PDB file of C-alpha atoms in Angstrom:
ATOM      1  CA  SER A 178     -56.943  -4.645  31.779  1.00 81.00           C
ATOM      2  CA  GLN A 179     -59.359  -6.529  29.599  1.00 88.00           C
ATOM      3  CA  THR A 180     -58.613  -9.401  27.250  1.00 94.00           C
ATOM      4  CA  ILE A 181     -60.715 -10.212  24.206  1.00 97.00           C
ATOM      5  CA  HIS A 182     -60.894 -13.733  22.825  1.00 97.00           C
ATOM      6  CA  GLN A 183     -62.242 -14.702  19.445  1.00 97.00           C
ATOM      7  CA  TRP A 184     -62.708 -18.104  17.910  1.00 95.00           C
ATOM      8  CA  PRO A 185     -62.202 -19.697  15.656  1.00 97.00           C
ATOM      9  CA  ALA A 186     -59.133 -17.901  14.343  1.00 96.00           C
ATOM     10  CA  THR A 187     -59.800 -19.048  10.800  1.00 96.00           C
ATOM     11  CA  LEU A 188     -62.794 -20.623   9.127  1.00 97.00           C
ATOM     12  CA  VAL A 189     -63.546 -21.873   5.636  1.00 98.00           C
ATOM     13  CA  GLN A 190     -67.223 -22.429   4.917  1.00 97.00           C
ATOM     14  CA  PRO A 191     -69.255 -23.257   1.804  1.00 98.00           C
ATOM     15  CA  VAL A 192     -71.863 -20.881   0.482  1.00 97.00           C
ATOM     16  CA  GLY A 193     -75.229 -21.487   2.131  1.00 97.00           C
ATOM     17  CA  SER A 194     -73.793 -22.948   5.326  1.00 97.00           C
ATOM     18  CA  PRO A 195     -74.455 -21.472   8.773  1.00 97.00           C
ATOM     19  CA  LEU A 196     -71.998 -19.399  10.762  1.00 97.00           C
ATOM     20  CA  SER A 197     -71.273 -18.815  14.398  1.00 98.00           C
ATOM     21  CA  LEU A 198     -68.366 -16.664  15.580  1.00 98.00           C
ATOM     22  CA  GLU A 199     -67.794 -16.118  19.245  1.00 98.00           C
ATOM     23  CA  CYS A 200     -66.242 -13.293  21.190  1.00 98.00           C
ATOM     24  CA  THR A 201     -65.659 -13.302  24.929  1.00 97.00           C
ATOM     25  CA  VAL A 202     -64.188 -10.618  27.117  1.00 97.00           C
ATOM     26  CA  GLU A 203     -62.285 -10.962  30.377  1.00 95.00           C
ATOM     27  CA  GLY A 204     -61.365  -8.344  32.934  1.00 92.00           C
ATOM     28  CA  THR A 205     -64.405  -6.135  32.678  1.00 89.00           C
ATOM     29  CA  SER A 206     -68.119  -6.222  33.305  1.00 87.00           C
ATOM     30  CA  ASN A 207     -71.033  -4.962  31.232  1.00 89.00           C
ATOM     31  CA  PRO A 208     -68.864  -3.632  28.411  1.00 93.00           C
ATOM     32  CA  ASN A 209     -70.182  -2.212  25.168  1.00 95.00           C
ATOM     33  CA  LEU A 210     -69.272  -4.793  22.542  1.00 96.00           C
ATOM     34  CA  TYR A 211     -68.880  -4.438  18.777  1.00 96.00           C
ATOM     35  CA  TRP A 212     -68.600  -6.597  15.663  1.00 96.00           C
ATOM     36  CA  TYR A 213     -66.683  -5.213  12.696  1.00 95.00           C
ATOM     37  CA  ARG A 214     -65.923  -6.667   9.291  1.00 95.00           C
ATOM     38  CA  GLN A 215     -62.796  -5.823   7.391  1.00 92.00           C
ATOM     39  CA  ALA A 216     -62.793  -6.656   3.694  1.00 83.00           C
ATOM     40  CA  ALA A 217     -59.477  -7.059   1.891  1.00 74.00           C
ATOM     41  CA  GLY A 218     -57.755  -3.715   1.415  1.00 69.00           C
ATOM     42  CA  ARG A 219     -60.503  -1.781   3.128  1.00 73.00           C
ATOM     43  CA  GLY A 220     -61.182  -0.241   6.480  1.00 83.00           C
ATOM     44  CA  LEU A 221     -63.467  -1.534   9.170  1.00 91.00           C
ATOM     45  CA  GLN A 222     -67.223  -1.588   8.847  1.00 91.00           C
ATOM     46  CA  LEU A 223     -69.289  -1.658  12.013  1.00 92.00           C
ATOM     47  CA  LEU A 224     -71.853  -4.466  11.830  1.00 94.00           C
ATOM     48  CA  PHE A 225     -73.414  -4.615  15.290  1.00 95.00           C
ATOM     49  CA  TYR A 226     -72.974  -3.223  18.741  1.00 94.00           C
ATOM     50  CA  SER A 227     -74.417  -4.146  22.096  1.00 96.00           C
ATOM     51  CA  VAL A 228     -74.712  -2.128  25.287  1.00 94.00           C
ATOM     52  CA  GLY A 229     -75.944  -5.036  27.386  1.00 94.00           C
ATOM     53  CA  ILE A 230     -77.362  -8.558  27.508  1.00 95.00           C
ATOM     54  CA  GLY A 231     -79.977  -9.048  24.827  1.00 93.00           C
ATOM     55  CA  GLN A 232     -79.472  -5.527  23.433  1.00 94.00           C
ATOM     56  CA  ILE A 233     -78.286  -5.492  19.838  1.00 94.00           C
ATOM     57  CA  SER A 234     -78.092  -2.598  17.417  1.00 92.00           C
ATOM     58  CA  SER A 235     -77.544  -3.307  13.739  1.00 90.00           C
ATOM     59  CA  GLU A 236     -75.655  -0.834  11.616  1.00 84.00           C
ATOM     60  CA  VAL A 237     -75.866  -2.454   8.200  1.00 79.00           C
ATOM     61  CA  PRO A 238     -78.684  -4.534   6.718  1.00 68.00           C
ATOM     62  CA  GLN A 239     -77.358  -7.962   5.812  1.00 78.00           C
ATOM     63  CA  ASN A 240     -77.828 -11.659   6.309  1.00 89.00           C
ATOM     64  CA  LEU A 241     -75.830 -11.614   9.552  1.00 95.00           C
ATOM     65  CA  SER A 242     -77.217 -11.403  13.069  1.00 96.00           C
ATOM     66  CA  ALA A 243     -75.726 -10.943  16.506  1.00 97.00           C
ATOM     67  CA  SER A 244     -76.655 -12.036  19.980  1.00 97.00           C
ATOM     68  CA  ARG A 245     -75.438 -11.328  23.472  1.00 97.00           C
ATOM     69  CA  PRO A 246     -76.518 -14.201  25.688  1.00 96.00           C
ATOM     70  CA  GLN A 247     -74.167 -13.289  28.535  1.00 95.00           C
ATOM     71  CA  ASP A 248     -72.590 -10.108  29.803  1.00 95.00           C
ATOM     72  CA  ARG A 249     -69.190 -10.832  28.310  1.00 95.00           C
ATOM     73  CA  GLN A 250     -70.172 -12.948  25.307  1.00 97.00           C
ATOM     74  CA  PHE A 251     -71.021 -11.656  21.863  1.00 98.00           C
ATOM     75  CA  ILE A 252     -71.910 -13.972  18.997  1.00 98.00           C
ATOM     76  CA  LEU A 253     -72.096 -13.287  15.276  1.00 97.00           C
ATOM     77  CA  SER A 254     -74.270 -15.649  13.258  1.00 97.00           C
ATOM     78  CA  SER A 255     -75.676 -16.362   9.865  1.00 96.00           C
ATOM     79  CA  LYS A 256     -78.174 -18.957   8.687  1.00 96.00           C
ATOM     80  CA  LYS A 257     -76.825 -19.018   5.123  1.00 96.00           C
ATOM     81  CA  LEU A 258     -73.468 -17.591   4.180  1.00 96.00           C
ATOM     82  CA  LEU A 259     -72.885 -15.622   0.996  1.00 95.00           C
ATOM     83  CA  LEU A 260     -69.628 -15.256  -0.906  1.00 94.00           C
ATOM     84  CA  SER A 261     -69.646 -11.586   0.064  1.00 92.00           C
ATOM     85  CA  ASP A 262     -69.485 -12.544   3.732  1.00 93.00           C
ATOM     86  CA  SER A 263     -65.803 -13.423   3.366  1.00 93.00           C
ATOM     87  CA  GLY A 264     -63.551 -11.152   5.376  1.00 94.00           C
ATOM     88  CA  PHE A 265     -61.821 -10.555   8.646  1.00 95.00           C
ATOM     89  CA  TYR A 266     -64.202 -10.222  11.570  1.00 97.00           C
ATOM     90  CA  LEU A 267     -63.132  -8.267  14.598  1.00 97.00           C
ATOM     91  CA  CYS A 268     -64.753  -8.025  17.982  1.00 97.00           C
ATOM     92  CA  ALA A 269     -64.117  -4.962  20.123  1.00 96.00           C
ATOM     93  CA  SER A 270     -64.858  -3.961  23.679  1.00 96.00           C
ATOM     94  CA  LEU A 271     -65.181  -0.443  25.026  1.00 93.00           C
ATOM     95  CA  ALA A 272     -63.138   0.784  27.967  1.00 89.00           C
ATOM     96  CA  GLY A 273     -62.816   4.442  28.869  1.00 86.00           C
ATOM     97  CA  SER A 274     -64.191   5.608  25.498  1.00 88.00           C
ATOM     98  CA  VAL A 275     -61.570   3.538  23.697  1.00 92.00           C
ATOM     99  CA  GLN A 276     -62.366   0.416  21.692  1.00 94.00           C
ATOM    100  CA  PHE A 277     -59.978  -2.472  22.186  1.00 95.00           C
ATOM    101  CA  PHE A 278     -59.903  -5.245  19.632  1.00 96.00           C
ATOM    102  CA  GLY A 279     -59.667  -8.987  19.683  1.00 96.00           C
ATOM    103  CA  PRO A 280     -57.344 -10.987  17.406  1.00 96.00           C
ATOM    104  CA  GLY A 281     -59.991 -11.481  14.721  1.00 96.00           C
ATOM    105  CA  THR A 282     -61.465 -14.376  12.730  1.00 97.00           C
ATOM    106  CA  ARG A 283     -60.580 -14.892   9.081  1.00 95.00           C
ATOM    107  CA  LEU A 284     -63.669 -16.195   7.261  1.00 96.00           C
ATOM    108  CA  THR A 285     -63.463 -17.529   3.735  1.00 96.00           C
ATOM    109  CA  VAL A 286     -66.693 -18.484   2.004  1.00 96.00           C
ATOM    110  CA  LEU A 287     -66.240 -20.750  -1.008  1.00 96.00           C
TER     111      LEU A 287
ATOM    112  CA  ALA B 745     -72.273  12.204   9.106  1.00 72.00           C
ATOM    113  CA  GLN B 746     -68.700  11.963  10.178  1.00 79.00           C
ATOM    114  CA  SER B 747     -66.089  10.476   7.870  1.00 88.00           C
ATOM    115  CA  VAL B 748     -62.373   9.808   7.820  1.00 93.00           C
ATOM    116  CA  THR B 749     -59.983  10.089   4.896  1.00 95.00           C
ATOM    117  CA  GLN B 750     -56.520   8.610   4.743  1.00 96.00           C
ATOM    118  CA  PRO B 751     -55.207   9.917   1.426  1.00 96.00           C
ATOM    119  CA  ASP B 752     -52.248   7.565   1.181  1.00 95.00           C
ATOM    120  CA  ILE B 753     -53.061   3.926   0.494  1.00 94.00           C
ATOM    121  CA  HIS B 754     -49.433   2.818   0.612  1.00 96.00           C
ATOM    122  CA  ILE B 755     -46.273   4.511   1.814  1.00 97.00           C
ATOM    123  CA  THR B 756     -42.703   3.248   1.628  1.00 98.00           C
ATOM    124  CA  VAL B 757     -39.958   4.720   3.780  1.00 98.00           C
ATOM    125  CA  SER B 758     -36.408   3.718   4.526  1.00 98.00           C
ATOM    126  CA  GLU B 759     -35.526   2.448   7.954  1.00 97.00           C
ATOM    127  CA  GLY B 760     -34.399   5.356  10.102  1.00 98.00           C
ATOM    128  CA  ALA B 761     -36.283   7.922   8.060  1.00 98.00           C
ATOM    129  CA  SER B 762     -39.098  10.028   9.452  1.00 98.00           C
ATOM    130  CA  LEU B 763     -42.723   9.166   8.855  1.00 98.00           C
ATOM    131  CA  GLU B 764     -45.943  11.101   8.577  1.00 98.00           C
ATOM    132  CA  LEU B 765     -49.282   9.439   7.873  1.00 98.00           C
ATOM    133  CA  ARG B 766     -52.114  11.733   6.998  1.00 98.00           C
ATOM    134  CA  CYS B 767     -55.632  11.678   8.348  1.00 98.00           C
ATOM    135  CA  ASN B 768     -58.448  14.123   7.672  1.00 97.00           C
ATOM    136  CA  TYR B 769     -61.892  13.944   9.175  1.00 94.00           C
ATOM    137  CA  SER B 770     -65.236  15.504   8.574  1.00 91.00           C
ATOM    138  CA  TYR B 771     -67.325  16.266  11.609  1.00 84.00           C
ATOM    139  CA  GLY B 772     -69.229  19.254  12.959  1.00 72.00           C
ATOM    140  CA  ALA B 773     -67.636  19.250  16.375  1.00 77.00           C
ATOM    141  CA  THR B 774     -64.362  17.954  17.748  1.00 77.00           C
ATOM    142  CA  PRO B 775     -64.605  14.201  17.756  1.00 87.00           C
ATOM    143  CA  TYR B 776     -62.559  11.694  19.628  1.00 93.00           C
ATOM    144  CA  LEU B 777     -59.578  10.794  17.413  1.00 95.00           C
ATOM    145  CA  PHE B 778     -57.566   7.592  17.316  1.00 97.00           C
ATOM    146  CA  TRP B 779     -54.729   5.870  15.524  1.00 98.00           C
ATOM    147  CA  TYR B 780     -54.553   2.091  15.449  1.00 98.00           C
ATOM    148  CA  VAL B 781     -51.956  -0.247  13.966  1.00 97.00           C
ATOM    149  CA  GLN B 782     -52.646  -3.694  12.511  1.00 95.00           C
ATOM    150  CA  SER B 783     -50.049  -6.312  11.699  1.00 93.00           C
ATOM    151  CA  PRO B 784     -51.020  -8.903   9.066  1.00 88.00           C
ATOM    152  CA  GLY B 785     -53.692 -11.274  10.319  1.00 87.00           C
ATOM    153  CA  GLN B 786     -53.919  -9.550  13.677  1.00 89.00           C
ATOM    154  CA  GLY B 787     -56.362  -7.351  15.489  1.00 92.00           C
ATOM    155  CA  LEU B 788     -55.962  -3.610  15.886  1.00 95.00           C
ATOM    156  CA  GLN B 789     -53.715  -2.127  18.541  1.00 96.00           C
ATOM    157  CA  LEU B 790     -54.279   1.379  19.846  1.00 97.00           C
ATOM    158  CA  LEU B 791     -51.310   3.681  19.244  1.00 98.00           C
ATOM    159  CA  LEU B 792     -52.738   6.876  20.672  1.00 97.00           C
ATOM    160  CA  LYS B 793     -55.891   8.903  21.149  1.00 96.00           C
ATOM    161  CA  TYR B 794     -57.020  12.493  21.427  1.00 96.00           C
ATOM    162  CA  PHE B 795     -60.042  13.546  23.450  1.00 93.00           C
ATOM    163  CA  SER B 796     -59.213  17.105  24.477  1.00 91.00           C
ATOM    164  CA  GLY B 797     -56.418  19.282  25.827  1.00 92.00           C
ATOM    165  CA  ASP B 798     -52.899  19.339  24.433  1.00 93.00           C
ATOM    166  CA  THR B 799     -53.161  18.926  20.679  1.00 94.00           C
ATOM    167  CA  LEU B 800     -49.907  16.985  20.445  1.00 97.00           C
ATOM    168  CA  VAL B 801     -50.388  13.516  21.849  1.00 97.00           C
ATOM    169  CA  GLN B 802     -47.782  10.889  22.508  1.00 97.00           C
ATOM    170  CA  GLY B 803     -48.430   7.228  21.959  1.00 97.00           C
ATOM    171  CA  ILE B 804     -46.732   3.899  22.195  1.00 97.00           C
ATOM    172  CA  LYS B 805     -43.776   2.766  20.094  1.00 96.00           C
ATOM    173  CA  GLY B 806     -42.479   6.325  19.678  1.00 97.00           C
ATOM    174  CA  PHE B 807     -45.463   7.609  17.710  1.00 98.00           C
ATOM    175  CA  GLU B 808     -47.102  10.970  18.137  1.00 98.00           C
ATOM    176  CA  ALA B 809     -50.008  12.751  16.470  1.00 98.00           C
ATOM    177  CA  GLU B 810     -51.090  16.344  16.246  1.00 97.00           C
ATOM    178  CA  PHE B 811     -54.684  17.511  16.161  1.00 96.00           C
ATOM    179  CA  LYS B 812     -55.141  20.568  13.962  1.00 95.00           C
ATOM    180  CA  ARG B 813     -58.677  21.850  14.204  1.00 92.00           C
ATOM    181  CA  SER B 814     -58.264  24.398  11.395  1.00 92.00           C
ATOM    182  CA  GLN B 815     -57.228  21.638   8.995  1.00 94.00           C
ATOM    183  CA  SER B 816     -59.490  18.901  10.409  1.00 94.00           C
ATOM    184  CA  SER B 817     -56.426  16.731  10.543  1.00 96.00           C
ATOM    185  CA  PHE B 818     -54.847  14.268  12.929  1.00 97.00           C
ATOM    186  CA  ASN B 819     -51.582  13.201  11.308  1.00 98.00           C
ATOM    187  CA  LEU B 820     -49.420  10.480  12.788  1.00 98.00           C
ATOM    188  CA  ARG B 821     -45.659  10.961  12.978  1.00 98.00           C
ATOM    189  CA  LYS B 822     -42.551   9.101  13.991  1.00 98.00           C
ATOM    190  CA  PRO B 823     -39.067  10.619  13.810  1.00 98.00           C
ATOM    191  CA  SER B 824     -37.230   7.395  12.964  1.00 98.00           C
ATOM    192  CA  VAL B 825     -38.963   4.344  11.554  1.00 98.00           C
ATOM    193  CA  HIS B 826     -37.947   0.813  12.491  1.00 97.00           C
ATOM    194  CA  TRP B 827     -38.446  -2.264  10.318  1.00 96.00           C
ATOM    195  CA  SER B 828     -40.945  -3.559  12.889  1.00 96.00           C
ATOM    196  CA  ASP B 829     -43.204  -0.575  12.157  1.00 97.00           C
ATOM    197  CA  ALA B 830     -44.231  -2.123   8.846  1.00 97.00           C
ATOM    198  CA  ALA B 831     -47.982  -2.642   9.184  1.00 97.00           C
ATOM    199  CA  GLU B 832     -51.327  -1.094   8.296  1.00 96.00           C
ATOM    200  CA  TYR B 833     -52.337   2.067  10.111  1.00 97.00           C
ATOM    201  CA  PHE B 834     -55.898   3.192  10.666  1.00 97.00           C
ATOM    202  CA  CYS B 835     -57.166   6.562  11.714  1.00 97.00           C
ATOM    203  CA  ALA B 836     -60.560   6.625  13.415  1.00 95.00           C
ATOM    204  CA  VAL B 837     -62.999   9.213  14.680  1.00 93.00           C
ATOM    205  CA  ALA B 838     -65.860   8.827  17.111  1.00 91.00           C
ATOM    206  CA  SER B 839     -68.641  11.211  18.022  1.00 84.00           C
ATOM    207  CA  ASN B 840     -69.792   8.893  20.769  1.00 79.00           C
ATOM    208  CA  ASN B 841     -68.906   5.476  22.117  1.00 74.00           C
ATOM    209  CA  ASN B 842     -70.992   3.610  19.569  1.00 79.00           C
ATOM    210  CA  ASP B 843     -70.230   5.545  16.413  1.00 84.00           C
ATOM    211  CA  MET B 844     -66.603   5.052  15.452  1.00 89.00           C
ATOM    212  CA  ARG B 845     -65.623   5.493  11.816  1.00 91.00           C
ATOM    213  CA  PHE B 846     -62.386   4.210  10.360  1.00 93.00           C
ATOM    214  CA  GLY B 847     -60.336   5.369   7.445  1.00 94.00           C
ATOM    215  CA  ALA B 848     -59.450   2.891   4.713  1.00 93.00           C
ATOM    216  CA  GLY B 849     -55.960   2.511   6.142  1.00 95.00           C
ATOM    217  CA  THR B 850     -52.402   3.244   5.040  1.00 96.00           C
ATOM    218  CA  ARG B 851     -50.043   0.363   4.459  1.00 96.00           C
ATOM    219  CA  LEU B 852     -46.496   1.144   5.543  1.00 98.00           C
ATOM    220  CA  THR B 853     -43.541  -0.639   3.985  1.00 98.00           C
ATOM    221  CA  VAL B 854     -40.094  -0.116   5.517  1.00 97.00           C
ATOM    222  CA  LYS B 855     -37.057  -0.530   3.279  1.00 96.00           C
ATOM    223  CA  PRO B 856     -33.835  -1.761   4.868  1.00 92.00           C
TER     224      PRO B 856
END
């Protein structure tokens, strides 16, 4: 079975600062990978997905970007954070048409 | 476009009582259907899924869900709730691997 790691677990950043969140997956190869954001009291919003190295699809226009430098690594970035970027960020990996989720990163932008 | 509605934002039940969480979806065909559970500050854990076949599916932790095509529903049930079931529950639908939509979630509180 696969294991999904995310770090950091929590992050507090000032407005205008850069961001880098990392997701790595063990126990599988060439998975589809996903970044979601969960705002307080709301469901999950798909931000990006990737079907392979260097292949990124963006679902929502925003100041975030994603990259997939390695088969099992998925990175979420921003050059300048906004207050509205605060939330809980979840990485997911696809296995057998089911998405499995990592533990998440809590981002607070002040 | 597909969408998911969870009509109940918050539900409170007594420990030992039965539970039903509602989920309705909008989609032209039969999508893949899922229920996930999320404890505070944690990721989502899959409870069960429906792809095809028997419309009553069994999941982990004693949960089950029934797909009703005529009602476009996929309600989650448990006959006897335990205090450890307190969490947020999300229904999700997917038309393909890269298009999963989540409901807004239902927060379950369990009274002793």
